[in-house]
Amino acid sequence: MAGTNSMLSSFISHEGKNTPNTSPTYPLTQSTSVYGKTKTLKAPMILSSCKKKMKSLKVAKATLAMDFLEEEIKVDVSLTLKVTATVTVKIRNEVSMMKIPWLYSPNDMKHEEKGVGFQLVSTQLDPSTMKPKVSEECVKDWSKCATRKANGPDCFSFEVELVIDADFGEPGAILVRNNDNKELYVETISLDGFFHFACNFWIQPSHISKEQRIFFSNKAYLPSQTPKGLKYLRATELENKRGDGSGHRLPSDRIYDYDTYNDLGNPDKGVEYARPTLGGETNPHPRRCRTGRPSTVSDVTCETRVNTMISSTYVPRDEVMEGTRRNDILKGIWKGVLHNIPPLVATFNNENGVPRDFDDITNLYRNTPQVEMSFNKNGLLKFLDIRGSIEDIFKFETPKNLSWNVTSYVQDDELGRQTLAGMNPVSIEKLKEYPPVSKLDPTIYGQQESALKEEHIICNLNGMSIQEALDANKLFMLDYHDIYLPFLERINAQEDRKAYATRTIFFLTTMGTLKPIAIELSLPPNDTNIPSKQVLTPPVDATTNWLWKLGKAHVCSNDNGVHQLVHHWLRVHACMEPFIIATHRHLSSMHPIFKLLSLHMKHALSINAMARESLISAEGIIECGFSPGKYSIEMISAAYRDWWRFDLEGLPADLIRRGMAVPDETKPHGLRLLIEDYPYANDGLLIWSAIEELVHTYVNHYYPDENTVISDTELQSWYSEAINVGHADLREATWWPKLSSPEKLVEILTILIWTASAQHAALNFGQYHYGGYVPNRPPLMQKLIPQQHENEYAAFMADPQGYFLASLPSLFESTKYMAVVDIISAHSHEEEYLGEMKDTYTRWPGELKIIEAFYRFSMKVKKIENEINRRNVDPKLRNRCGAGVPPYELLVPTSKPGVTGRGVPNSITI
């Protein structure tokens, strides 16, 4: 009760005529003298208020058909009522990957078990005090009466009886205080099975946090519609989540704030481990979640790195990955360790770890069916769910998109197909002019005139001139010239890293497939006597055949880097984070937009924090495994500064920007694709349109006109802060949509939901099956293509296959990369997929139009899955169906757990 006194004694009426109340005490109930006269009601009779004795209460009862019946119950307001709250909780008894040492210190265990306190808050004010009506606090020692739930060994359910006055009114929130010595996860709270509260959050023990956790009812309110009894709690909850911008974050905190990426380097370890800060004028970048760690000794502008052996990077407590999802990641890590043992041993016997032939690479994969092992009954193998021979324990699953009956490097038709239906289908663009023109500043980088000439492609245009091919929309391009060239000199100065800035020209065949017809390879113009650019064309003999293969490997390496750094990390993970932070800071959990976006924000902050620890950090996976190395983060910053635009992140706008589609109102989705068989675009537009339709219905239900959008203070603050603070380096850009109408809100929300769900799925969950065979998509190359005047040219001529293999990453580097993409391509056992109706009825109680909209969306998603399956067996669609051609399944909405190469989760997950 003391917590409620503290929380509510400072309540300020929002009617404008009352002054702040500084009284240290607060009357918790009315008519407390009549508690002896109690009446237990199993119907939710507190839905309406009683202001006179014997006044009738209208009680709503939901039926399965979502119709509502009314029942009159006579209640004497001199009586008090008992309502039963059913609570489902989880405790945390597992070994944690996310180290939280404060949970179970010896001193903590000295605290007595005091139970959990519950207190119901009405939507109404007490007219005598002008403060919210609240029930008496009920403290429950749930450990003595809870029933273990079937959905987990650490999940329990128990009931709590709360006493309220007869004129209490509609419940609006429930306050929960954890007096035990362990944190508690509250999954659900419902009153008599009818009224549900927004839960799924951790509550800290009272000796760690004195804060009572506020769980609002699932009813949605715009700020202007907030019941008087909830206004103060609504404001308080947002203030708690914003914090005051100072201090070191503790693992138990729930504070969301912004900071630059100043924690990627470790200058105290040595100058070679220093990295520039991402975010600011020099290296623009979206902001991350603030941790408040102290600065390094060597550089006060840098934050100290987390010692991951002791703790983990801070994310708000509610964002930490728990349970099955965390264990799935742990399993992936252990499997990766086992898979890396053979190449590590081989490295001891082979100084460079270079594969001797392609058998050394194919032997990394399992080629035989798995069988049950007699010794797989307990221990690590059982935990990892590994079956098969002892040999297979140390081998990778064979990527399902790898056809073993083709030669062991990407073929021309497959290179073209994967630009439309691979793990990076978002780089291909229409060639607008030939030769292509660089956008780099000539005063900095010199005149970047392309080496491509008419004679390089004219013989591969089916008798058309270049202009005719351009006009007929027959020429397309992968252009990585401008993103790589500014960094090439530094990239190639690194040990065992060699890269070009590539351009690849494709011709659209009469079968609707893309055929590569020229590759331009550019280097910085350092030596005036040696050309800095060369052009490769399809081979005519054995020598040009191997040169062409090397050129394609460099193109795929460029493509792999841009996919991972720009399209995957920057456009999805990094650019979504500011919107997620702003959502928690400015949109109450009662806000309808928060309720919509919360489905699509799960896990992203935690995954991004893990990425800062081990993916994009100094000596992290990206630096060690990809060509750009330590200059990767500067490439990300350049792409953000020069290329990223929020208004073009929606699928239709992106297709138009790349010239892959033109507006056409006579076509489905209002677009005409220039390549009809473009699996990513065709499937993606189905999902985009379904999301857009759902969002349109949802927004127009709550925002019938422009004024409701403009006057929504929380909504306007959310969008303004996401731009001006979260994307501060681009806040002056004129292309940001103006949040001034329901239509603009639909546009903004559709982009966010598309990015977090389908766009991430298309870019993430195919990484192992498309990139798990390194010769097809090497993350880095160790050698440039030999020139006739160079000493290595003789070695290349004598053993071209050996030269090709020596250009690839070593076996050990390859398996490290394969282990990582295997982990991040996997679905968890508790994945939540787009279109699932989980908790829809309780999340939007009584909102029939919203529930119907989600039902239609769910049905549409099922139809989309059926349509994708139909397309994948249509022989006319040669980019997704044919002999040896894998189906395009990355946008199939559902999936089983594991590395399946399909499935669209609601949010950014691994």
XYZ file of C-alpha atoms in Angstrom, residues 252-876:
625
model
C 17.021 -4.358 -14.094
C 16.282 -0.941 -15.642
C 13.479 -0.352 -18.137
C 14.850 2.921 -19.515
C 14.872 3.674 -23.253
C 17.216 6.412 -24.438
C 19.511 7.245 -27.366
C 23.242 7.253 -27.913
C 25.745 7.128 -30.736
C 27.582 3.933 -31.676
C 30.621 4.868 -29.621
C 31.118 1.366 -28.220
C 32.389 -0.534 -31.267
C 36.094 -0.080 -30.611
C 38.331 -0.886 -27.661
C 41.092 1.752 -27.669
C 42.297 0.734 -24.211
C 43.387 -2.570 -25.760
C 45.539 -0.774 -28.347
C 45.346 1.842 -31.056
C 44.625 -0.829 -33.662
C 41.366 -1.588 -31.845
C 40.103 1.999 -31.936
C 37.083 2.585 -34.169
C 35.291 5.775 -35.162
C 31.988 6.660 -33.548
C 28.957 6.078 -35.732
C 26.530 8.959 -35.370
C 27.425 12.590 -35.879
C 28.641 14.842 -38.652
C 31.733 12.778 -39.523
C 30.093 9.351 -39.650
C 26.287 9.682 -39.816
C 24.314 6.730 -38.501
C 21.026 6.018 -36.702
C 21.186 6.086 -32.905
C 21.172 3.064 -30.605
C 19.831 2.373 -27.135
C 21.898 4.162 -24.474
C 23.733 2.094 -21.852
C 25.452 4.859 -19.881
C 28.705 2.943 -19.440
C 31.790 5.020 -18.547
C 34.216 6.191 -21.219
C 37.498 4.488 -22.017
C 40.768 5.714 -20.567
C 42.334 6.231 -23.977
C 39.416 8.121 -25.551
C 36.774 9.891 -23.493
C 34.433 9.960 -26.476
C 34.271 6.157 -26.550
C 32.258 3.962 -24.236
C 33.918 1.006 -22.557
C 33.206 -2.366 -24.094
C 31.289 -4.999 -22.168
C 33.213 -8.007 -20.918
C 30.869 -10.617 -22.366
C 32.330 -13.284 -20.073
C 30.827 -11.429 -17.114
C 27.830 -9.498 -18.385
C 26.039 -8.464 -21.534
C 25.284 -5.155 -23.208
C 22.386 -3.327 -21.595
C 18.980 -3.440 -23.141
C 15.827 -2.563 -21.203
C 14.881 -5.573 -19.085
C 11.696 -6.266 -21.029
C 13.733 -6.560 -24.254
C 16.141 -9.290 -23.107
C 15.724 -12.552 -24.993
C 14.644 -15.338 -22.673
C 13.702 -19.000 -22.543
C 13.472 -21.139 -25.645
C 14.679 -18.411 -27.998
C 17.847 -17.915 -25.996
C 18.442 -21.661 -25.763
C 18.031 -21.977 -29.539
C 20.832 -19.444 -30.001
C 22.972 -21.285 -27.443
C 22.469 -24.529 -29.349
C 23.514 -22.819 -32.567
C 26.688 -21.511 -30.970
C 27.677 -24.938 -29.668
C 26.966 -26.551 -33.015
C 29.137 -23.917 -34.650
C 31.971 -24.758 -32.258
C 31.728 -28.446 -33.157
C 31.603 -27.684 -36.886
C 34.773 -25.603 -36.638
C 36.902 -28.315 -35.031
C 37.892 -30.210 -38.246
C 39.025 -27.125 -40.213
C 40.858 -25.861 -37.129
C 42.751 -29.151 -36.917
C 43.397 -29.025 -40.657
C 44.855 -25.554 -40.272
C 47.572 -26.953 -37.992
C 48.644 -29.249 -40.817
C 48.185 -26.630 -43.522
C 49.831 -23.304 -42.764
C 47.447 -21.217 -44.865
C 44.373 -23.401 -44.422
C 43.777 -23.179 -48.186
C 41.578 -25.954 -49.605
C 43.597 -28.320 -51.769
C 40.597 -29.010 -53.996
C 36.843 -28.621 -53.950
C 36.477 -31.917 -52.090
C 37.984 -30.212 -49.034
C 35.028 -27.825 -49.130
C 32.241 -30.276 -49.983
C 33.477 -32.601 -47.214
C 32.399 -29.938 -44.706
C 28.782 -30.942 -45.373
C 26.703 -33.956 -44.522
C 25.916 -36.071 -47.538
C 24.269 -39.000 -45.763
C 20.919 -39.304 -44.009
C 20.979 -38.856 -40.265
C 20.531 -41.913 -38.065
C 20.015 -42.193 -34.330
C 23.223 -42.475 -32.318
C 23.294 -44.932 -29.442
C 25.319 -42.518 -27.329
C 22.998 -39.553 -27.917
C 20.922 -40.195 -24.810
C 22.106 -37.403 -22.595
C 24.616 -34.615 -22.306
C 25.597 -32.044 -24.903
C 24.483 -34.014 -27.968
C 20.973 -34.419 -26.568
C 20.810 -30.734 -25.716
C 21.896 -29.852 -29.254
C 19.471 -32.384 -30.757
C 22.277 -33.810 -32.908
C 21.782 -37.177 -34.577
C 23.876 -39.112 -37.056
C 27.310 -40.664 -37.229
C 30.184 -39.312 -35.195
C 31.535 -37.834 -38.420
C 28.295 -35.959 -39.021
C 28.463 -34.263 -35.629
C 31.282 -32.132 -36.977
C 29.694 -31.380 -40.344
C 27.268 -28.749 -41.589
C 23.858 -29.428 -43.030
C 23.986 -29.301 -46.811
C 22.438 -25.998 -48.003
C 19.185 -26.946 -49.682
C 19.741 -24.460 -52.511
C 23.054 -26.080 -53.449
C 22.841 -28.505 -56.334
C 25.733 -30.951 -56.246
C 25.405 -31.839 -59.922
C 26.807 -28.497 -61.044
C 30.364 -27.253 -60.912
C 31.439 -25.771 -57.632
C 31.117 -22.079 -58.428
C 28.225 -19.893 -59.341
C 27.023 -20.387 -62.919
C 25.951 -17.503 -65.161
C 22.267 -18.361 -65.031
C 22.378 -18.851 -61.264
C 24.165 -15.524 -60.737
C 21.386 -13.818 -62.662
C 18.641 -15.777 -60.904
C 19.926 -14.963 -57.439
C 19.784 -11.233 -58.134
C 16.000 -11.722 -58.364
C 15.397 -14.640 -55.995
C 18.455 -15.009 -53.769
C 19.457 -13.712 -50.376
C 20.064 -10.226 -51.834
C 17.281 -9.455 -54.319
C 17.288 -5.719 -53.525
C 20.422 -4.500 -55.331
C 19.529 -5.231 -58.942
C 18.536 -2.088 -60.874
C 17.580 -1.086 -64.386
C 20.472 0.291 -66.418
C 19.417 3.817 -67.340
C 22.422 4.810 -69.454
C 25.423 3.085 -70.960
C 28.153 3.251 -69.991
C 27.035 3.771 -66.365
C 28.023 7.016 -64.650
C 29.491 7.356 -61.150
C 27.959 9.757 -58.634
C 31.202 10.128 -56.671
C 32.565 13.656 -56.279
C 35.238 14.039 -59.009
C 37.063 16.661 -56.915
C 37.723 13.953 -54.317
C 37.902 10.727 -56.299
C 38.863 11.981 -59.764
C 37.001 11.388 -62.995
C 35.393 7.974 -62.672
C 34.751 7.246 -66.308
C 33.583 3.705 -66.891
C 35.772 1.313 -68.909
C 32.685 -0.349 -70.369
C 32.412 0.154 -74.131
C 29.950 -0.820 -76.809
C 32.127 -3.671 -78.012
C 31.942 -5.351 -74.595
C 28.208 -6.095 -74.770
C 26.940 -5.569 -78.326
C 27.364 -9.207 -79.321
C 25.133 -10.356 -76.431
C 22.076 -8.171 -77.171
C 20.232 -10.519 -79.547
C 20.826 -8.211 -82.513
C 19.651 -5.011 -80.771
C 21.656 -1.836 -80.498
C 22.526 -0.628 -77.007
C 19.947 2.150 -77.198
C 17.296 -0.297 -78.391
C 18.119 -2.611 -75.489
C 17.881 0.300 -73.045
C 14.550 1.434 -74.486
C 13.200 -2.118 -74.392
C 14.143 -2.466 -70.672
C 16.531 -5.308 -71.459
C 19.622 -4.129 -69.569
C 20.077 -4.335 -65.784
C 22.996 -3.865 -63.415
C 24.530 -4.690 -60.064
C 26.468 -1.508 -59.265
C 28.874 -1.629 -56.332
C 31.302 0.895 -57.782
C 30.472 3.941 -55.678
C 30.042 2.135 -52.349
C 33.386 0.304 -52.525
C 35.769 2.598 -54.434
C 36.294 5.246 -51.694
C 37.499 2.506 -49.329
C 39.381 0.171 -51.679
C 42.878 1.497 -51.038
C 42.492 0.915 -47.300
C 40.624 -2.383 -47.747
C 43.331 -3.828 -49.971
C 46.064 -2.711 -47.580
C 44.706 -5.168 -45.007
C 46.233 -8.606 -44.717
C 44.572 -11.256 -46.881
C 41.922 -8.855 -48.231
C 41.584 -7.944 -51.869
C 38.515 -6.393 -53.467
C 37.347 -4.447 -56.493
C 34.547 -1.988 -56.984
C 32.408 -3.977 -59.405
C 29.680 -3.323 -61.936
C 27.906 -6.237 -63.598
C 25.712 -5.787 -66.669
C 22.846 -8.262 -67.263
C 20.694 -8.893 -70.305
C 17.060 -9.940 -69.908
C 16.530 -13.024 -72.071
C 13.325 -13.977 -73.872
C 12.739 -16.566 -71.111
C 12.611 -13.832 -68.458
C 15.978 -14.716 -66.908
C 19.033 -12.494 -66.456
C 22.325 -13.314 -68.185
C 25.555 -11.587 -67.100
C 27.270 -10.133 -70.179
C 30.028 -7.917 -68.744
C 31.851 -7.294 -65.451
C 33.786 -4.102 -64.775
C 36.431 -4.302 -62.039
C 37.777 -0.998 -60.707
C 40.691 -0.132 -58.418
C 41.889 3.263 -57.173
C 43.992 4.983 -59.878
C 47.293 4.821 -58.013
C 49.615 3.978 -60.902
C 49.213 5.946 -64.119
C 51.092 3.234 -66.032
C 48.658 0.493 -65.021
C 44.949 0.694 -65.920
C 42.793 0.940 -62.812
C 39.821 -0.668 -64.555
C 39.339 -3.854 -66.498
C 36.341 -5.438 -68.172
C 35.603 -9.152 -68.338
C 33.152 -10.672 -70.786
C 31.758 -14.217 -71.113
C 34.556 -16.686 -71.861
C 35.724 -17.882 -75.222
C 38.536 -20.223 -74.112
C 39.985 -21.937 -71.014
C 41.894 -18.884 -69.796
C 39.005 -16.450 -70.103
C 36.762 -19.097 -68.521
C 38.821 -19.000 -65.318
C 39.140 -15.216 -65.402
C 35.349 -14.983 -65.759
C 34.901 -17.302 -62.760
C 37.232 -15.156 -60.670
C 35.399 -12.021 -61.768
C 32.044 -13.491 -60.745
C 33.497 -14.490 -57.365
C 34.542 -10.866 -56.777
C 31.062 -9.687 -57.809
C 29.482 -12.115 -55.330
C 31.881 -10.973 -52.624
C 30.881 -7.332 -53.243
C 27.251 -8.393 -53.224
C 27.652 -10.327 -49.992
C 29.232 -7.347 -48.252
C 26.598 -4.839 -49.378
C 23.843 -7.279 -48.478
C 25.138 -7.709 -44.940
C 26.313 -4.166 -44.194
C 23.802 -1.989 -46.046
C 20.615 -3.881 -46.815
C 20.509 -6.128 -43.750
C 22.234 -4.249 -40.938
C 21.661 -0.600 -41.883
C 18.267 -0.612 -43.596
C 16.607 -3.101 -41.253
C 18.337 -3.434 -37.888
C 19.932 -0.036 -37.368
C 17.283 2.175 -38.950
C 14.444 0.475 -37.085
C 16.017 0.909 -33.645
C 15.281 4.658 -33.236
C 11.610 4.053 -34.033
C 11.464 1.269 -31.449
C 13.080 3.448 -28.781
C 10.749 6.360 -29.577
C 7.730 4.039 -29.438
C 8.520 3.051 -25.868
C 9.366 6.606 -24.813
C 6.299 8.365 -26.223
C 3.497 5.899 -26.921
C 1.721 4.547 -23.878
C 0.985 0.832 -23.886
C -2.658 1.960 -24.007
C -2.066 3.790 -27.278
C -3.544 1.969 -30.288
C -0.390 2.542 -32.360
C 1.767 1.075 -29.603
C -0.489 -1.972 -29.507
C -0.081 -2.397 -33.260
C 3.680 -1.829 -33.387
C 4.444 -3.915 -30.297
C 3.854 -7.047 -32.381
C 6.720 -5.976 -34.661
C 9.259 -4.632 -32.147
C 10.083 -7.764 -30.168
C 13.725 -8.834 -29.823
C 15.202 -6.167 -32.129
C 16.985 -4.165 -29.398
C 18.435 -7.322 -27.887
C 19.643 -8.622 -31.255
C 21.181 -5.242 -32.109
C 22.995 -5.177 -28.761
C 24.411 -8.637 -29.506
C 25.502 -7.325 -32.911
C 27.422 -4.483 -31.273
C 29.156 -7.023 -29.041
C 30.253 -9.500 -31.689
C 29.099 -8.621 -35.207
C 30.023 -5.041 -36.168
C 32.509 -4.389 -33.345
C 36.301 -4.266 -33.628
C 37.582 -7.763 -34.465
C 33.961 -8.877 -34.730
C 32.440 -11.255 -37.254
C 31.989 -8.616 -39.960
C 35.546 -7.307 -39.655
C 37.064 -10.780 -39.626
C 34.840 -12.370 -42.217
C 34.041 -9.764 -44.889
C 36.217 -7.906 -47.398
C 35.756 -4.374 -45.975
C 37.236 -5.497 -42.650
C 37.798 -2.668 -40.163
C 36.349 -0.145 -42.644
C 32.956 -1.838 -42.660
C 31.335 0.643 -40.282
C 32.524 3.584 -42.382
C 30.923 2.005 -45.454
C 27.673 1.658 -43.502
C 27.855 5.337 -42.566
C 28.485 6.397 -46.173
C 25.460 4.418 -47.379
C 23.281 6.011 -44.680
C 24.462 9.508 -45.580
C 24.313 9.217 -49.369
C 21.616 6.673 -50.112
C 19.148 5.759 -47.341
C 15.733 7.448 -47.429
C 12.864 6.458 -45.188
C 10.239 7.428 -47.742
C 11.758 4.969 -50.249
C 11.964 2.013 -47.859
C 8.513 0.729 -48.762
C 8.569 -2.009 -51.386
C 6.716 -0.160 -54.200
C 8.833 2.982 -53.782
C 12.055 0.938 -53.665
C 11.175 -0.930 -56.850
C 10.462 2.364 -58.618
C 13.692 3.916 -57.292
C 15.725 1.044 -58.746
C 13.836 1.204 -62.021
C 12.512 -2.319 -61.550
C 8.903 -1.152 -61.762
C 6.901 1.752 -63.126
C 3.578 3.098 -61.811
C 0.617 1.568 -63.651
C -2.841 1.790 -62.102
C -4.147 -0.893 -64.442
C -1.888 -3.492 -62.814
C -2.225 -5.204 -59.428
C -0.652 -3.083 -56.671
C -0.490 -0.134 -59.103
C 2.866 -1.255 -60.509
C 4.190 -2.930 -63.630
C 7.339 -4.937 -63.045
C 9.920 -4.650 -65.835
C 10.960 -8.253 -65.126
C 7.706 -10.168 -64.820
C 9.281 -13.158 -63.111
C 10.881 -11.305 -60.176
C 10.083 -13.650 -57.257
C 11.063 -11.304 -54.420
C 9.003 -8.450 -55.863
C 6.018 -10.574 -56.885
C 5.710 -12.303 -53.513
C 6.663 -9.195 -51.590
C 3.951 -7.076 -53.192
C 1.330 -9.560 -52.017
C 2.529 -9.179 -48.426
C 3.011 -5.412 -48.732
C -0.565 -4.948 -49.952
C -1.958 -7.144 -47.169
C -0.055 -5.153 -44.528
C -1.135 -1.858 -46.083
C -4.796 -2.903 -46.109
C -4.656 -3.959 -42.449
C -2.926 -0.736 -41.409
C -5.387 1.370 -43.416
C -8.358 -0.228 -41.644
C -6.657 0.050 -38.270
C -5.627 3.693 -38.608
C -8.965 4.853 -39.964
C -10.761 3.183 -37.077
C -8.891 5.316 -34.540
C -8.138 8.371 -36.701
C -11.190 9.336 -38.763
C -9.737 12.684 -39.878
C -6.599 14.818 -40.029
C -7.316 16.586 -36.756
C -7.180 13.396 -34.709
C -3.694 12.702 -36.118
C -2.394 16.231 -35.652
C -3.839 16.601 -32.130
C -2.447 13.271 -30.869
C 0.374 14.548 -28.670
C 1.941 11.142 -28.058
C 1.915 10.244 -31.752
C 3.444 13.537 -32.850
C 6.141 13.326 -30.145
C 6.920 9.753 -31.190
C 7.494 10.594 -34.834
C 9.294 13.854 -34.139
C 11.772 12.271 -31.743
C 12.405 9.265 -33.996
C 13.514 11.718 -36.697
C 15.132 14.550 -34.753
C 16.952 12.436 -32.174
C 16.979 8.855 -33.438
C 17.911 9.876 -36.988
C 19.476 13.188 -35.983
C 22.075 13.192 -38.753
C 19.329 13.238 -41.409
C 16.752 15.322 -39.545
C 17.059 18.209 -42.013
C 16.195 16.012 -45.016
C 13.103 17.174 -46.863
C 11.982 13.689 -47.841
C 10.637 12.648 -44.431
C 6.855 12.106 -44.721
C 4.841 14.710 -42.815
C 2.664 13.135 -40.133
C -0.360 15.270 -40.935
C -3.125 12.879 -41.988
C -4.367 9.309 -41.589
C -2.985 8.530 -45.070
C 0.528 9.601 -44.048
C 0.280 7.605 -40.835
C -0.703 4.545 -42.886
C 2.360 5.075 -45.095
C 4.745 5.396 -42.139
C 3.375 2.395 -40.247
C 3.273 0.170 -43.333
C 6.958 0.903 -44.012
C 7.886 0.059 -40.409
C 5.894 -3.185 -40.311
C 7.110 -4.274 -43.761
C 10.723 -3.612 -42.773
C 10.541 -5.515 -39.493
C 8.704 -8.507 -40.940
C 8.885 -9.370 -44.648
C 11.908 -7.292 -45.618
C 13.982 -8.746 -42.791
C 12.787 -12.258 -43.603
C 13.779 -11.879 -47.269
C 17.257 -10.668 -46.318
C 17.996 -12.859 -43.305
C 16.573 -16.348 -43.403
C 18.122 -17.376 -46.713
C 21.687 -16.590 -45.709
C 22.727 -20.160 -44.974
C 20.974 -21.885 -47.852
C 22.203 -19.315 -50.398
C 25.518 -18.339 -48.796
C 26.487 -21.452 -46.850
C 28.572 -22.770 -49.746
C 31.416 -20.262 -49.752
C 32.632 -20.674 -53.381
C 29.200 -19.489 -54.517
C 29.113 -16.356 -52.369
C 32.494 -15.729 -50.733
C 32.303 -13.099 -47.982
C 35.852 -12.030 -48.849
C 38.538 -12.620 -51.464
C 42.241 -12.914 -50.707
C 43.632 -12.306 -54.207
C 42.994 -9.966 -57.110
C 42.683 -11.273 -60.642
C 46.236 -11.730 -61.975
C 47.469 -9.514 -64.791
C 49.945 -10.630 -67.434
C 52.674 -8.305 -66.161
C 52.421 -9.719 -62.603
C 54.430 -12.607 -61.152
C 51.268 -14.442 -60.008
C 50.023 -14.742 -63.573
C 52.322 -17.695 -64.214
C 50.996 -19.489 -61.126
C 47.446 -18.823 -62.275
C 48.165 -20.221 -65.769
C 49.813 -23.315 -64.300
C 47.022 -24.090 -61.786
C 43.931 -21.913 -62.274
C 41.806 -23.999 -59.889
C 44.482 -23.732 -57.197
C 44.592 -19.971 -57.720
C 40.804 -19.775 -57.434
C 40.811 -21.771 -54.194
C 43.645 -19.657 -52.768
C 41.554 -16.555 -53.502
C 38.765 -17.803 -51.240
C 38.766 -17.564 -47.427
C 40.662 -20.325 -45.635
C 38.731 -23.377 -44.505
C 38.706 -22.141 -40.920
C 37.515 -18.648 -41.904
C 34.909 -20.234 -44.152
C 33.473 -22.444 -41.410
C 33.378 -19.537 -38.953
C 31.324 -17.609 -41.478
C 29.140 -20.639 -42.195
C 28.495 -21.163 -38.478
C 27.374 -17.547 -38.081
C 24.967 -17.544 -41.029
C 23.667 -20.907 -39.848
C 22.790 -19.399 -36.456
C 21.189 -16.218 -37.747
C 19.235 -18.037 -40.474
C 17.404 -20.206 -37.930
C 13.867 -19.776 -36.609
C 13.211 -20.229 -32.918
C 10.745 -22.796 -31.620
C 8.656 -19.919 -30.249
C 8.617 -17.809 -33.414
C 5.515 -15.697 -34.005
C 4.683 -15.457 -37.687
C 2.908 -12.827 -39.730
C -0.839 -13.374 -39.817
C -1.108 -15.446 -36.650
C -4.166 -14.573 -34.547
C -2.509 -15.172 -31.179
C -4.157 -13.113 -28.406
C -6.002 -10.938 -30.935
C -9.300 -11.167 -29.064
C -7.764 -10.214 -25.729
C -5.454 -7.538 -27.128
C -8.385 -5.607 -28.638
C -11.342 -6.467 -26.394
C -14.662 -5.421 -27.845
C -13.065 -3.882 -30.957
C -15.005 -5.925 -33.492
C -13.802 -3.956 -36.522
C -10.181 -4.419 -35.482
C -10.617 -8.123 -34.774
C -12.349 -8.574 -38.122
C -9.492 -6.711 -39.838
C -6.912 -9.037 -38.280
C -9.021 -12.056 -39.237
C -9.146 -10.885 -42.875
C -5.403 -10.261 -42.757
C -4.796 -13.753 -41.387
C -6.908 -15.293 -44.136
C -5.123 -13.214 -46.763
C -1.713 -14.350 -45.487
C -2.836 -17.976 -45.800
C -3.910 -17.292 -49.375
C -0.550 -15.663 -50.073
C 1.223 -18.807 -48.887
C -0.905 -20.930 -51.198
C -0.212 -18.571 -54.102
C 3.552 -18.679 -53.499
C 3.435 -22.468 -53.400
C 1.530 -22.440 -56.708
C 4.084 -20.113 -58.310
C 6.950 -22.331 -57.201
C 5.685 -25.193 -59.371
C 4.778 -23.090 -62.411
C 7.229 -24.109 -65.172
C 6.724 -20.780 -66.936
